Amino acid sequence: MSRQWVLPEVAAIEAEMIALRRELHARPELGFEEHATSALVAAKLEAWGYRVTRGVGGTGVVGTLARGSGTSLGLRADMDALPIREATGLPYASRNDGIMHACGHDGHTAMLLAAARCLAEKTHWRGTLNLIFQPAEEGLGGALKMIEDGLFQHFPCDRLFAMHNVPGFPAGKIGVHSGAFMASADEVTIRVTGRGGHAAAPHQTIDPVVVGASIVMALQSVVARNVAPHEQAVVSVGALHAGSVSNVIAPHADLHLSVRALSADVRELLERRIRALAEGQAASYGASVEIDYRHGYPVLVNHDEETAIAHRVALDWGGEAMLIDGLRPFMASEDFAYMLERCPGSYLSIGNGDGTQHCSLHHPGYDFNDASLAIGASYWVKLAEYILQ
Ligand SMILES: [Zn+2]
Ligand SMILES: [Zn+2]
């Protein structure tokens, strides 16, 4: 069924590209340490006739191919792996102990390389193709590093796209969604300072455990009572540390929060309320708080026009059946958001399989689905041909 979405020229190199994907899988590298990965990417692109720029934003690579004047199209793939010990038992499982391609960036890289090769062999398109191989998507903001290194000055893009695999949807189906698609992610540490002492004399102490518990409960009201019902937000207290034994009241308690929103306004509202509640709760007990509010990736907003183009290309190529049904925004975050703040584009999804054998992202049993590779590469070729006509 889904094989009809594979272009003949992609089918011809599919086995080779799957082997390349598994080679990447076996040699995963952490963010900004993708030396072997980016060297391999650069060598392939060069061999296929791309002008290659290495070391963009650390270990990033950009391959450019220009055929006369016209639109400039950017396609981006991420290359980094995660500090996870692989438990797939696959013959091509990670040989770098404690590091794993558990987010499918090996697949994204191989998919874009396959498209790169096919597009280099085609002569009918016009314009400039910028293939952006980005380091360090997992929390380190490699996208921002590339931007600060002059990515869009040296390689201006009129339209920009990237694609991430999504477990739980049929392999190879394409997902498009206009507007806010992935959440901002901020991390907050709240240090409560009370007064420690003997557990038998609580009246002589200010118990930071009680204050911390009170803050945790108060925080539950932010999403329930401050965020409008039609908006989406998350305030999770992922860790709460205080004390070490039962008969001592500790001097401090530390709360670690993950805070997510799907709009800049809600993101601001969350910060305001979290600060006010933590300070107010602490003050009411005579304790104090120190708040370390670290802003992570911003909300990822897909642009309407580029999303419409992506939708059109999927429809023309694969019909209604090629589109993921019922794709909703994710509360996970993604640093492609920084690129979309500067360049019109869209972040697309590709199904990684909907059977029970397909693990979630960042799971030690996860593997990119090779059945998606040729479809994703074919889709990139069709999208590039549509935009660079
Ligand atoms: Zn990830
Ligand atoms: Zn990822």
PDB file of C-alpha atoms and ligand atoms in Angstrom, residues 82 103 105 137-138 164 362, ligand 1:
ATOM      1  CA  LEU A  82      20.853  10.681  23.451  1.00  0.00           C
ATOM      2  CA  CYS A 103      14.860   9.831  18.754  1.00  0.00           C
ATOM      3  CA  HIS A 105      17.766  11.422  14.131  1.00  0.00           C
ATOM      4  CA  GLU A 137      18.764  19.213  18.964  1.00  0.00           C
ATOM      5  CA  GLU A 138      18.347  17.355  22.269  1.00  0.00           C
ATOM      6  CA  HIS A 164      10.339  14.278  12.703  1.00  0.00           C
ATOM      7  CA  HIS A 362      13.637   8.354  23.990  1.00  0.00           C
TER       8      HIS A 362
HETATM    9 ZN    ZN B   1      14.356  13.653  21.094  1.00  0.00          ZN
END
